[in-house]
Coordinates of N, CA and C in Angstrom, one line a residue:
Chain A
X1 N 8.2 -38.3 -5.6 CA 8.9 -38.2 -4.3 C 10.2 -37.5 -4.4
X2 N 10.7 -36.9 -3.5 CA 11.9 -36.0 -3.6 C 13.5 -37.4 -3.2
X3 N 14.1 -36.9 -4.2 CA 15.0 -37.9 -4.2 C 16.1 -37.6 -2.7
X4 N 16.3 -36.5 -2.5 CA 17.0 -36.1 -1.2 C 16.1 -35.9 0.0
X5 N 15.9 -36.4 0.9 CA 15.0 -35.4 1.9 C 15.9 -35.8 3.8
X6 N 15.0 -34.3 4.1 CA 15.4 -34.1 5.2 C 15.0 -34.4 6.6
X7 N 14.8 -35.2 7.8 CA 13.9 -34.9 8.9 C 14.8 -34.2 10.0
X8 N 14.0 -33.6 10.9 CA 12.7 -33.0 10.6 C 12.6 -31.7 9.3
X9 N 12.2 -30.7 9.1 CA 11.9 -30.0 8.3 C 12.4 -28.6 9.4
X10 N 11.9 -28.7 10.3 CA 11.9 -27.7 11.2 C 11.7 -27.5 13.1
X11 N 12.8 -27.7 13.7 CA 13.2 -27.7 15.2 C 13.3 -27.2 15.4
X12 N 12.7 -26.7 17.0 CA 13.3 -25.3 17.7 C 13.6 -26.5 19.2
X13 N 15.1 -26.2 19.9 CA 15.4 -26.8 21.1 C 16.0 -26.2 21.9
X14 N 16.6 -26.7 23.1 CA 16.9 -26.0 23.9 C 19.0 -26.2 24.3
X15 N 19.4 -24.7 24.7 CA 20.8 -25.5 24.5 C 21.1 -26.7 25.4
X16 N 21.9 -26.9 25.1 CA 22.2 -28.2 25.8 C 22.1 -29.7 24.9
X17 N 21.1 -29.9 24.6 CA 19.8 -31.1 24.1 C 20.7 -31.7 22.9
X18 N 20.9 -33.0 22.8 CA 21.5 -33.6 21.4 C 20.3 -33.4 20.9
X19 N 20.9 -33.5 19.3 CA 20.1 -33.0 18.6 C 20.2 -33.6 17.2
X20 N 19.4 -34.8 16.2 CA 20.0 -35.6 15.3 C 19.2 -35.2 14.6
X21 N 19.9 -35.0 13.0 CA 19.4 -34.3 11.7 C 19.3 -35.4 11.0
X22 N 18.4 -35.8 10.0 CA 18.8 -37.4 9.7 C 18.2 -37.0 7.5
X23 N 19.8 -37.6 6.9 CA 19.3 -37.2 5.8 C 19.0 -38.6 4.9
X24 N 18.5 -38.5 4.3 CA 18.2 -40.0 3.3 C 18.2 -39.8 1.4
X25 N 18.3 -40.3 0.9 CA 18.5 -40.4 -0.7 C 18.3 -41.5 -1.3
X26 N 17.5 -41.5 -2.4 CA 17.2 -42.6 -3.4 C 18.0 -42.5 -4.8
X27 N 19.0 -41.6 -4.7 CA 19.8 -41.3 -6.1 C 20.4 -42.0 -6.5
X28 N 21.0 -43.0 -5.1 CA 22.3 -43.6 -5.7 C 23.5 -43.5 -5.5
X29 N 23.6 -42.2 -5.0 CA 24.9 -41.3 -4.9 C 25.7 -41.7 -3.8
X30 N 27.0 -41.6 -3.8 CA 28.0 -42.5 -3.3 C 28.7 -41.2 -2.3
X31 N 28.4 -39.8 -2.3 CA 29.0 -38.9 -1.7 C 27.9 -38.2 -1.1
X32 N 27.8 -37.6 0.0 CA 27.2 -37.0 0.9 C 27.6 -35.5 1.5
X33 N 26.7 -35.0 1.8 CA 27.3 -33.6 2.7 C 26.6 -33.1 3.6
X34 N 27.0 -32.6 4.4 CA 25.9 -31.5 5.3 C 26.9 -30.3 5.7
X35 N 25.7 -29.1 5.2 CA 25.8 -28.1 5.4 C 25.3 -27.2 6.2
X36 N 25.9 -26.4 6.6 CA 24.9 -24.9 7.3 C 25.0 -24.0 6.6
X37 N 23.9 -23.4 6.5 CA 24.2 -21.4 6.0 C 23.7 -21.0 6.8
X38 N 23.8 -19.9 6.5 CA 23.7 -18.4 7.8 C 23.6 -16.8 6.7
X39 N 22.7 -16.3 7.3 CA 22.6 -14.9 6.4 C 24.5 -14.2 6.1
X40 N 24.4 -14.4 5.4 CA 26.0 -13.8 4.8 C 27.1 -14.3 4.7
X41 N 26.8 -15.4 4.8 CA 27.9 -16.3 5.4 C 27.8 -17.4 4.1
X42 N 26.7 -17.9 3.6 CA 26.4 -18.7 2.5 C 26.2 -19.9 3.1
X43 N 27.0 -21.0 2.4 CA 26.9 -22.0 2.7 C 28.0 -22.6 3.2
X44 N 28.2 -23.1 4.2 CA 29.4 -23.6 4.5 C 29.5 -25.4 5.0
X45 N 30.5 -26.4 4.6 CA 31.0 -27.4 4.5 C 31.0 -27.7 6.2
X46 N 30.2 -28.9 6.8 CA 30.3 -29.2 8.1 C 31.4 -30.3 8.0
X47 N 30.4 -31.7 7.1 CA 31.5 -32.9 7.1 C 31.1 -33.2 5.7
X48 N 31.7 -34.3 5.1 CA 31.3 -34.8 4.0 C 31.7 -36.3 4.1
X49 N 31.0 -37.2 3.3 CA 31.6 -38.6 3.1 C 31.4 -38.7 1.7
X50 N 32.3 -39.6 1.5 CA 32.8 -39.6 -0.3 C 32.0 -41.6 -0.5
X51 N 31.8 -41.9 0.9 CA 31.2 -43.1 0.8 C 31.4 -43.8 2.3
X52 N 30.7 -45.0 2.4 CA 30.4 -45.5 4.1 C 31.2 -45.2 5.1
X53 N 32.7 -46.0 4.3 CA 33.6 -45.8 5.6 C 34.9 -44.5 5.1
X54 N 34.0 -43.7 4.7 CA 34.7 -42.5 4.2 C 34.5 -41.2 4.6
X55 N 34.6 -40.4 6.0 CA 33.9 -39.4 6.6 C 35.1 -38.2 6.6
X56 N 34.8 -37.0 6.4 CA 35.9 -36.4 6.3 C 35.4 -35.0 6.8
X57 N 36.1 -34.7 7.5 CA 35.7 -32.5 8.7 C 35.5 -32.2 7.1
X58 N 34.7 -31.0 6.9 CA 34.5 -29.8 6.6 C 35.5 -28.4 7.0
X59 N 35.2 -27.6 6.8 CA 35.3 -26.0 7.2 C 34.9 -25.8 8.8
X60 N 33.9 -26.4 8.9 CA 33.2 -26.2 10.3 C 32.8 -27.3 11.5
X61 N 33.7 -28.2 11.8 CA 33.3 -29.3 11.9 C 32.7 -29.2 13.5
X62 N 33.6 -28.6 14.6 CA 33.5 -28.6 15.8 C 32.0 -28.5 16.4
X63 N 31.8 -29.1 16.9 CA 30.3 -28.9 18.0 C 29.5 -29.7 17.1
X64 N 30.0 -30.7 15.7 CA 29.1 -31.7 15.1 C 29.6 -32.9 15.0
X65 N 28.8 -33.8 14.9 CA 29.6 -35.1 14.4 C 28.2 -35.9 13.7
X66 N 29.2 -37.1 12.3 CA 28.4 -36.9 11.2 C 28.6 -38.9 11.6
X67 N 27.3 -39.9 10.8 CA 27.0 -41.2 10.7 C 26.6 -41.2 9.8
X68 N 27.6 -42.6 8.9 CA 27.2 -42.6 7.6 C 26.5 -44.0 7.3
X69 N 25.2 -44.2 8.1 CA 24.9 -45.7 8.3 C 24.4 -46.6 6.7
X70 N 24.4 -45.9 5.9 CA 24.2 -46.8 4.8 C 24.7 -45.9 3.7
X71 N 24.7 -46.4 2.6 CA 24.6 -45.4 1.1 C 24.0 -44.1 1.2
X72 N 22.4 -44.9 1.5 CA 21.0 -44.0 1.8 C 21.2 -42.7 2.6
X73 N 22.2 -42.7 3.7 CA 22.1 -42.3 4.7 C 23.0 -41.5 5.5
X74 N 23.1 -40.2 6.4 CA 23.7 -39.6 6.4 C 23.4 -38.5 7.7
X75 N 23.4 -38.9 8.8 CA 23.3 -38.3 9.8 C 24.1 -37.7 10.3
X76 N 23.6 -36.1 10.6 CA 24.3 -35.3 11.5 C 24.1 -35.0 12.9
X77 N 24.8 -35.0 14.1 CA 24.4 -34.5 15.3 C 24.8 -33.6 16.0
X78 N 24.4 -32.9 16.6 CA 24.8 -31.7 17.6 C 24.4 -32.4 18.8
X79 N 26.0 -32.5 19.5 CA 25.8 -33.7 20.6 C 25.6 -32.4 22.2
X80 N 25.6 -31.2 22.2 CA 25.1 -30.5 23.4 C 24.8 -29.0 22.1
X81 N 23.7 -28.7 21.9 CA 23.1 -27.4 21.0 C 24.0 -26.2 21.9
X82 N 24.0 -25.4 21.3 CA 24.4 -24.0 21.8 C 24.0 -23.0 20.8
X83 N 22.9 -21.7 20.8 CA 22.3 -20.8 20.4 C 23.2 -20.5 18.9
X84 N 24.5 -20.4 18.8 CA 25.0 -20.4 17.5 C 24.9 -21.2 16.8
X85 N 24.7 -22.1 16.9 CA 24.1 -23.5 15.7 C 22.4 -23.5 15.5
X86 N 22.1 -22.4 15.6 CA 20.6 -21.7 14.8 C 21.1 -21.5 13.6
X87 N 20.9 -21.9 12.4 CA 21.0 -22.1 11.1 C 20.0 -23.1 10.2
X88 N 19.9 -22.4 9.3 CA 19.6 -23.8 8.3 C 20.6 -24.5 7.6
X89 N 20.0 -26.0 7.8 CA 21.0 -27.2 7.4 C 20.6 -27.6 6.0
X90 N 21.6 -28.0 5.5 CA 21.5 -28.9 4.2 C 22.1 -30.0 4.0
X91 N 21.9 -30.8 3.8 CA 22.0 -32.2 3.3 C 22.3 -32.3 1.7
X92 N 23.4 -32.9 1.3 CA 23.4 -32.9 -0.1 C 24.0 -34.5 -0.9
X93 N 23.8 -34.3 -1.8 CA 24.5 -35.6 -2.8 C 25.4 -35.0 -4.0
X94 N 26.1 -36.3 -4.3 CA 26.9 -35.6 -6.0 C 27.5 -36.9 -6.4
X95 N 27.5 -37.6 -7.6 CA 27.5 -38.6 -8.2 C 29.1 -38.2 -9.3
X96 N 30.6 -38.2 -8.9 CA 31.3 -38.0 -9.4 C 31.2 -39.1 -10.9
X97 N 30.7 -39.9 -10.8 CA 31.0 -40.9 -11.9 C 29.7 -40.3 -13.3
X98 N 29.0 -39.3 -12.5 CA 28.5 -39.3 -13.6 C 28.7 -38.0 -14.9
X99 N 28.6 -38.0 -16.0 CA 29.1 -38.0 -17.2 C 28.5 -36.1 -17.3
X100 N 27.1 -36.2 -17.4 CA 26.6 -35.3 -17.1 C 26.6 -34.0 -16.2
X101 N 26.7 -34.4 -14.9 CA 26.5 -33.8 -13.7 C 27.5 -34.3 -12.8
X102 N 28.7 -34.2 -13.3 CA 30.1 -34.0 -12.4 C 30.0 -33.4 -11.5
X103 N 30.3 -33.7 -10.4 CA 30.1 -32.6 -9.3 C 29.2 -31.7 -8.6
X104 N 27.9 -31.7 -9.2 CA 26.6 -31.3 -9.1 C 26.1 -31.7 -7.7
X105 N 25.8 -31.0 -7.1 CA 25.4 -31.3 -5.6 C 23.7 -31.2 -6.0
X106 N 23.1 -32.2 -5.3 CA 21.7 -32.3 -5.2 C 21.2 -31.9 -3.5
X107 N 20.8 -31.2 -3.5 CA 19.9 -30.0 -2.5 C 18.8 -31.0 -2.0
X108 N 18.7 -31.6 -0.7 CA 17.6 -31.7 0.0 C 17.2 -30.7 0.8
X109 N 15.7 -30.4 1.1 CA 15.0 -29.5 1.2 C 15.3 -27.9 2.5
X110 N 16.2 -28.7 3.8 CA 16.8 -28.3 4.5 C 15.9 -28.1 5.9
X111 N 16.9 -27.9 6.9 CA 15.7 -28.0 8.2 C 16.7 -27.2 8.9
X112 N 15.4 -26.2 9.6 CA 15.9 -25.1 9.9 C 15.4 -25.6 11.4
X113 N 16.8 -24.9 12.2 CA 16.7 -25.5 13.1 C 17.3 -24.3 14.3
X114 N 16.1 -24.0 15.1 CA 16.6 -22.8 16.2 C 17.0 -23.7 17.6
X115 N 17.9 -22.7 18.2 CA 18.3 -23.2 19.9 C 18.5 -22.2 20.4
X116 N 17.7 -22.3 21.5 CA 16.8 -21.2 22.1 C 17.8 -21.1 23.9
Chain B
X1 N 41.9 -14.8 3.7 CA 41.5 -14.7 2.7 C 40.1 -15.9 2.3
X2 N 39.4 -15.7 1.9 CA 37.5 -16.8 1.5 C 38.4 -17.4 0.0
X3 N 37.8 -18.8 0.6 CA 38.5 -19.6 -0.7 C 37.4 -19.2 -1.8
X4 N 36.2 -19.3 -2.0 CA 35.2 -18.3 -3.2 C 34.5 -17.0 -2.3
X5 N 35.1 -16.1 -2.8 CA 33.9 -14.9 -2.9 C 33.2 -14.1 -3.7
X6 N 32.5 -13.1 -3.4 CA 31.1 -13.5 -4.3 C 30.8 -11.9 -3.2
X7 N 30.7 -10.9 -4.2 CA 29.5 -9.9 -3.9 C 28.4 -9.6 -3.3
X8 N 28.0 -10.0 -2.3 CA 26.5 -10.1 -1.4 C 25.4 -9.2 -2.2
X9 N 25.6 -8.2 -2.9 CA 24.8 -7.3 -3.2 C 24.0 -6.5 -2.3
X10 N 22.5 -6.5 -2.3 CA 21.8 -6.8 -3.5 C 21.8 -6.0 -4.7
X11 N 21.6 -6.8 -5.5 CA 21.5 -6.1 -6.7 C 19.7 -6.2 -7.0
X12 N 19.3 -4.3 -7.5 CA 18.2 -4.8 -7.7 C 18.2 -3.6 -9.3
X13 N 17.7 -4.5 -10.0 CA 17.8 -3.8 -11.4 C 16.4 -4.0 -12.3
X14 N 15.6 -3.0 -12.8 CA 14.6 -3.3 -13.6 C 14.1 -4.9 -14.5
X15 N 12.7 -4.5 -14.6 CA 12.9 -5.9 -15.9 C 13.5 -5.7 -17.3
X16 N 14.0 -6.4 -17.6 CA 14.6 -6.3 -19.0 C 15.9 -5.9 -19.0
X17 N 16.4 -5.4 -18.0 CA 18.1 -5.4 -17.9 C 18.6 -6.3 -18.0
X18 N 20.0 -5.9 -17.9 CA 21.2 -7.0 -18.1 C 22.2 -6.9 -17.3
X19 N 22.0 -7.8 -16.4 CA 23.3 -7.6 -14.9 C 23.9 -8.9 -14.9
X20 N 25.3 -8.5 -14.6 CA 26.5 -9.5 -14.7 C 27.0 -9.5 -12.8
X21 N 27.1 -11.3 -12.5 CA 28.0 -11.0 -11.1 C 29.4 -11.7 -11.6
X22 N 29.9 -11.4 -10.6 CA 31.7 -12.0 -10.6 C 31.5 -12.9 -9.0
X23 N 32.6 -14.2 -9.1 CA 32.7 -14.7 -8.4 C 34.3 -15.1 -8.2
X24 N 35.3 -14.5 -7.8 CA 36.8 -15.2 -7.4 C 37.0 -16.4 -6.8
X25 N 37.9 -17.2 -7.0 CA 38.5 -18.0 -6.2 C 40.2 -18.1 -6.0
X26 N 40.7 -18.9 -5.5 CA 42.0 -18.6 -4.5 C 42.9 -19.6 -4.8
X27 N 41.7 -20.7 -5.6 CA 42.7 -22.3 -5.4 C 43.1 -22.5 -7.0
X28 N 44.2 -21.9 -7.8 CA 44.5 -22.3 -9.3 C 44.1 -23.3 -9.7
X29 N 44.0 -24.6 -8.4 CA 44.0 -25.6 -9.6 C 42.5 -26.1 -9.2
X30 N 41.7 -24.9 -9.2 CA 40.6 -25.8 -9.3 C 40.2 -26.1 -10.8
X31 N 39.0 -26.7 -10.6 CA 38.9 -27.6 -12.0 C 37.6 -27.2 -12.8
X32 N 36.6 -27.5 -11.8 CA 35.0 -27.7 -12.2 C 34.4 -26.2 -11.7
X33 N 33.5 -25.7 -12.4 CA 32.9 -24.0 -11.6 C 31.7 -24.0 -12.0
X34 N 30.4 -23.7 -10.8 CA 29.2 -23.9 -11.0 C 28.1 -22.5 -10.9
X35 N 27.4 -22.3 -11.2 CA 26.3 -21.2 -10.6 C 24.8 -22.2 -10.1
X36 N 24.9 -21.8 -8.5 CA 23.1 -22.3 -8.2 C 22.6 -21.8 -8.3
X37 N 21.2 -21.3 -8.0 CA 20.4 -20.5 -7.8 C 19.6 -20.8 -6.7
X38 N 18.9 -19.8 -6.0 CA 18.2 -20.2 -4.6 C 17.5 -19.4 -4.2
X39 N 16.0 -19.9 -4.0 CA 15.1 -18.9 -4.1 C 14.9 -19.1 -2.4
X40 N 14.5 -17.6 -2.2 CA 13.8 -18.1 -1.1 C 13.5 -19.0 0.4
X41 N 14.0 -19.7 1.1 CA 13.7 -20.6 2.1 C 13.9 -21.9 1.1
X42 N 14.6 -22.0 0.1 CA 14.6 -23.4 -0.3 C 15.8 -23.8 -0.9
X43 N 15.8 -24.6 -1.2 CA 17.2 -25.0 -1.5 C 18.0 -25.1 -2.5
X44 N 19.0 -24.8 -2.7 CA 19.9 -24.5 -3.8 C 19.7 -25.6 -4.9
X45 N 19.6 -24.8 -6.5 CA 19.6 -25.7 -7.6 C 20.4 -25.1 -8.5
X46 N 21.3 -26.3 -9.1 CA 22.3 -25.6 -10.7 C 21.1 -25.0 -11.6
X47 N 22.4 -24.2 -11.9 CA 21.2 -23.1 -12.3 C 22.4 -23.4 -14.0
X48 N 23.9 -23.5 -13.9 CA 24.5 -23.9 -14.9 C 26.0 -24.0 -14.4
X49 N 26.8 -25.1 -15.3 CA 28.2 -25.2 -15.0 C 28.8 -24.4 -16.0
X50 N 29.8 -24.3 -15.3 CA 31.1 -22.9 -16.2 C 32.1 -24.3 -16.5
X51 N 32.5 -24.3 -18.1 CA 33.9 -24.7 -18.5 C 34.4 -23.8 -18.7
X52 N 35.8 -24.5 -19.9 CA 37.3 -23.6 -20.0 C 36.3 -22.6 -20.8
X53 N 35.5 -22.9 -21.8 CA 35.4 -22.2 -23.0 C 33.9 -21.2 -22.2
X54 N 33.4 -21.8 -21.5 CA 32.5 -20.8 -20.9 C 31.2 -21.6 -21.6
X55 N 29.8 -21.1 -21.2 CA 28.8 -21.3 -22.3 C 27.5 -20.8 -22.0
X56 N 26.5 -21.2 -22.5 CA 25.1 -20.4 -22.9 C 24.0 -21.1 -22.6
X57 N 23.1 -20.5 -22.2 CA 22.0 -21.1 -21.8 C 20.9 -20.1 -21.6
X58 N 20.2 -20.0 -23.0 CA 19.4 -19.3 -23.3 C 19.4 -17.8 -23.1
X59 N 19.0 -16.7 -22.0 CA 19.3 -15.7 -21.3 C 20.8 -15.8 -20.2
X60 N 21.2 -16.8 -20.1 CA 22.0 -16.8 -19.1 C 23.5 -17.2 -19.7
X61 N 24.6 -16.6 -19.7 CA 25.9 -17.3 -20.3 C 26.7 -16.9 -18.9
X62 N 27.6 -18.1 -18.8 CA 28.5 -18.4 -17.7 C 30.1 -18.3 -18.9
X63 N 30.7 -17.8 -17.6 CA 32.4 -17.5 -18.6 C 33.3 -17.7 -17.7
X64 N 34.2 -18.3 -17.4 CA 35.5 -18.5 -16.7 C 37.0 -17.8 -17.2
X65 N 37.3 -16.8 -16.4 CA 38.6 -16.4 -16.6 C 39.5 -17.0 -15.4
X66 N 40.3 -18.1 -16.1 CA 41.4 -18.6 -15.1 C 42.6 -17.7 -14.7
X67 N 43.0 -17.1 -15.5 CA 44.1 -16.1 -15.4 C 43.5 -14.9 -14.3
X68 N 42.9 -14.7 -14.0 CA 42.4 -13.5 -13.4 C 41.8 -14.0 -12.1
X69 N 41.3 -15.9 -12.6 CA 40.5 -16.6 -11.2 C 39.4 -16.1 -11.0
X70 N 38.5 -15.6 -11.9 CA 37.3 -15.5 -11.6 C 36.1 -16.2 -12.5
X71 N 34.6 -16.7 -12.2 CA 34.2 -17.1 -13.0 C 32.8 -15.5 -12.6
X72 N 32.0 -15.5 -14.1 CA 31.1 -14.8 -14.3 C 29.6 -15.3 -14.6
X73 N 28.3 -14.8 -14.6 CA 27.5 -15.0 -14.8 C 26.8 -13.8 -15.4
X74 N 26.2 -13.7 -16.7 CA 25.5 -12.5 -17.2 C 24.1 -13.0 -17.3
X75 N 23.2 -12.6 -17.0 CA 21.7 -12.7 -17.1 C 21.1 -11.5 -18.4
X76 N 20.6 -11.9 -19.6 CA 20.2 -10.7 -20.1 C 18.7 -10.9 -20.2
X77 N 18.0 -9.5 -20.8 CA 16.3 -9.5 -20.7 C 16.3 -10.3 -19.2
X78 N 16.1 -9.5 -18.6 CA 16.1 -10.3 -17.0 C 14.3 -10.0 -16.3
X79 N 14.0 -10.7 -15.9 CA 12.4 -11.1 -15.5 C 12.4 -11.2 -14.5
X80 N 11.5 -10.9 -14.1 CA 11.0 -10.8 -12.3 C 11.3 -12.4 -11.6
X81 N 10.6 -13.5 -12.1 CA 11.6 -14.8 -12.1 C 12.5 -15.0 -11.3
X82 N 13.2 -14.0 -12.1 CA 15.2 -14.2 -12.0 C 15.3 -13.9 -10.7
X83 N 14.4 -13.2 -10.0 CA 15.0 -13.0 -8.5 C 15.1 -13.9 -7.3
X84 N 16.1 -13.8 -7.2 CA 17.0 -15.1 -6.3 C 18.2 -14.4 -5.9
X85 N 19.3 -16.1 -5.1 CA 20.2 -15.6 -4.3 C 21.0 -16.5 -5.4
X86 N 22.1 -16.3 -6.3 CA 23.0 -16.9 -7.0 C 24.2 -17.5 -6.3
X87 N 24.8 -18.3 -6.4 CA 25.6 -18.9 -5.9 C 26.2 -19.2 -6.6
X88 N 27.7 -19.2 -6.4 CA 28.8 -19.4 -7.3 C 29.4 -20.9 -6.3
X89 N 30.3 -21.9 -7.2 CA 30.5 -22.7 -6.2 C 32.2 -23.5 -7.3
X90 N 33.7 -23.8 -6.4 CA 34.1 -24.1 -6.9 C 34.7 -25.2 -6.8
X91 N 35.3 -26.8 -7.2 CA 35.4 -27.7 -7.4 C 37.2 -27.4 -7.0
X92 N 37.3 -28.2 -5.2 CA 38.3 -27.8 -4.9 C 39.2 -29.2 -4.7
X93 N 40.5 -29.4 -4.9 CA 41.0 -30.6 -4.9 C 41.1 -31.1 -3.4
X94 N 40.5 -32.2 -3.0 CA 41.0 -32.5 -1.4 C 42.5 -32.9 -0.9
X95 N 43.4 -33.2 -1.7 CA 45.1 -33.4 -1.8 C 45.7 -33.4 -2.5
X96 N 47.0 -33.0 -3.1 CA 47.2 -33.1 -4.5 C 47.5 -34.7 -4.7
X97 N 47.4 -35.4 -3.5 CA 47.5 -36.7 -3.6 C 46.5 -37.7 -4.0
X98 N 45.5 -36.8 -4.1 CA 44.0 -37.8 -4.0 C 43.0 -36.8 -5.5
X99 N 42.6 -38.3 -6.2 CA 41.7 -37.2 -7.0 C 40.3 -37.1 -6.6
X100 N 40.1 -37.2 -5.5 CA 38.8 -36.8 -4.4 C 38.8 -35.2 -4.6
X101 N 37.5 -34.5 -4.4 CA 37.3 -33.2 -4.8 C 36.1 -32.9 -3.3
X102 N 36.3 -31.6 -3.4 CA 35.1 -31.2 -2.7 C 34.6 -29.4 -3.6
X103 N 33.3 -29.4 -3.1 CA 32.9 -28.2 -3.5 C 33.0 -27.1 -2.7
X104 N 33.3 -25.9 -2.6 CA 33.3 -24.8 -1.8 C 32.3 -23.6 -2.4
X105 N 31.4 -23.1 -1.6 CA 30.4 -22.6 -2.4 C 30.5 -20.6 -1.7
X106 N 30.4 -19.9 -3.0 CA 30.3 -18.6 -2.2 C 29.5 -18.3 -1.4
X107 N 29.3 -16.9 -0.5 CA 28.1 -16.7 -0.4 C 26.9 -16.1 -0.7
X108 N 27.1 -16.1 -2.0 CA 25.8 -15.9 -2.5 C 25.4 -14.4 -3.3
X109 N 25.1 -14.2 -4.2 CA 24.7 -12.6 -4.2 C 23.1 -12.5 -4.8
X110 N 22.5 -11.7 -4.2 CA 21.4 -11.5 -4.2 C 20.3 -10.1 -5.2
X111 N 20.2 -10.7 -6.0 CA 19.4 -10.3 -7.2 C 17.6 -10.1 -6.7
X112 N 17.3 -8.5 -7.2 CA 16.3 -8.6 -7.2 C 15.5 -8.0 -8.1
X113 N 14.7 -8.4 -9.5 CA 14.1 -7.6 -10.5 C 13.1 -6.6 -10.0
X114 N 12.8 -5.8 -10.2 CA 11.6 -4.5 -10.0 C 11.0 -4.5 -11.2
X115 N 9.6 -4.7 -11.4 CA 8.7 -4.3 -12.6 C 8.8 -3.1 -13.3

């Protein structure tokens, strides 16, 4: 089983429509992220939490807001869609405490998501 | 000014070459410097981390020039494989008050081998 994953995988909606990304993890990991990319644009920082009651903007935060309801857990929303938040999302982890893999972001699968 | 940038390319170079990308950053005191790799519709994986001294990994060696701010990636004997979107990404301090970090990641440059 994939230790990061994403629901849904793949949404097409309409503007307007809230719209909740929901990420989950069995790693462990104490820090969270969600991202967007966009052809040329790469990857860019929405929000991040470093742990529960720890949420912090990104680069891009406006038109999102992020819930960090457990360890596990890590939801994003687009509380009214609008056609420029057609992107794929990412969801990520990173375990600063670990020895090995400082800073290493773990990649859940991403869900690409149009607004039509 | 893009706190990492990164060459979009593409680069597309035979099999068995040897092609180098560069990746800049903006923030001296970053710390930690990574390469992902990403193929296709899926999602980004370390592909290798860059220290001070730089290092190796089989076909692949990562090098960091701090003085200059840039870290590198050389791919040699390069294989059809290798084709992907690279991603450079750099380990940026969140305050100089806090040893909390965040990652900033380029956008990517895009490699493609030809047989």
């Amino acid at each position: 089983d994939a230790d990061v994953t994403q629901t849904p995988r793949n949404r097409i909606t309409k503007t307007g429509k809230r719209i909740m990304l929901e990420c989950s993890q069995t790693k462990g990991h104490d820090r969270m992220y969600w991202y967007r990319q966009d052809p040329g644009l790469g990857l860019r920082l929405i929000y991040y939490s470093f742990d529960v009651k720890d949420i912090n903007k990104g680069e891009i935060s406006d038109g999102y807001s992020v819930s960090r309801q457990a360890q596990a857990k890590f939801s994003l929303s687009l509380e009214s869609a609008i056609p420029n938040q057609t992107a794929l999302y990412f969801c990520a982890t990173s375990d600063p405490r670990s020895r090995t893999s400082y800073n290493e972001q773990f990649f859940g699968p991403g869900t690409r998501l149009t607004v039509l | 000014r893009k706190e990492v940038e990164q060459d979009p390319g593409p680069f597309n170079v035979p099999e068995g070459a040897t092609v180098a990308f560069n990746c800049t950053y903006s923030n001296s005191a970053s710390q930690s410097f990574f390469w992902y790799r990403q193929d296709c519709r899926k999602e980004p994986k370390l592909l290798m981390s860059v220290y001070s001294s730089g290092n190796e990994d089989g076909r692949f060696t990562a090098q960091l020039n701090r003085a200059s701010q840039y870290i590198s990636l050389l791919i040699r004997d390069s294989k059809l494989s290798d084709s992907a979107t690279y991603l450079c990404a750099v380990n940026v301090q969140r305050s100089p008050y806090s040893s909390a970090s965040k990652i900033i990641f380029g956008s990517g440059t895009r490699l493609s081998i030809r047989p």
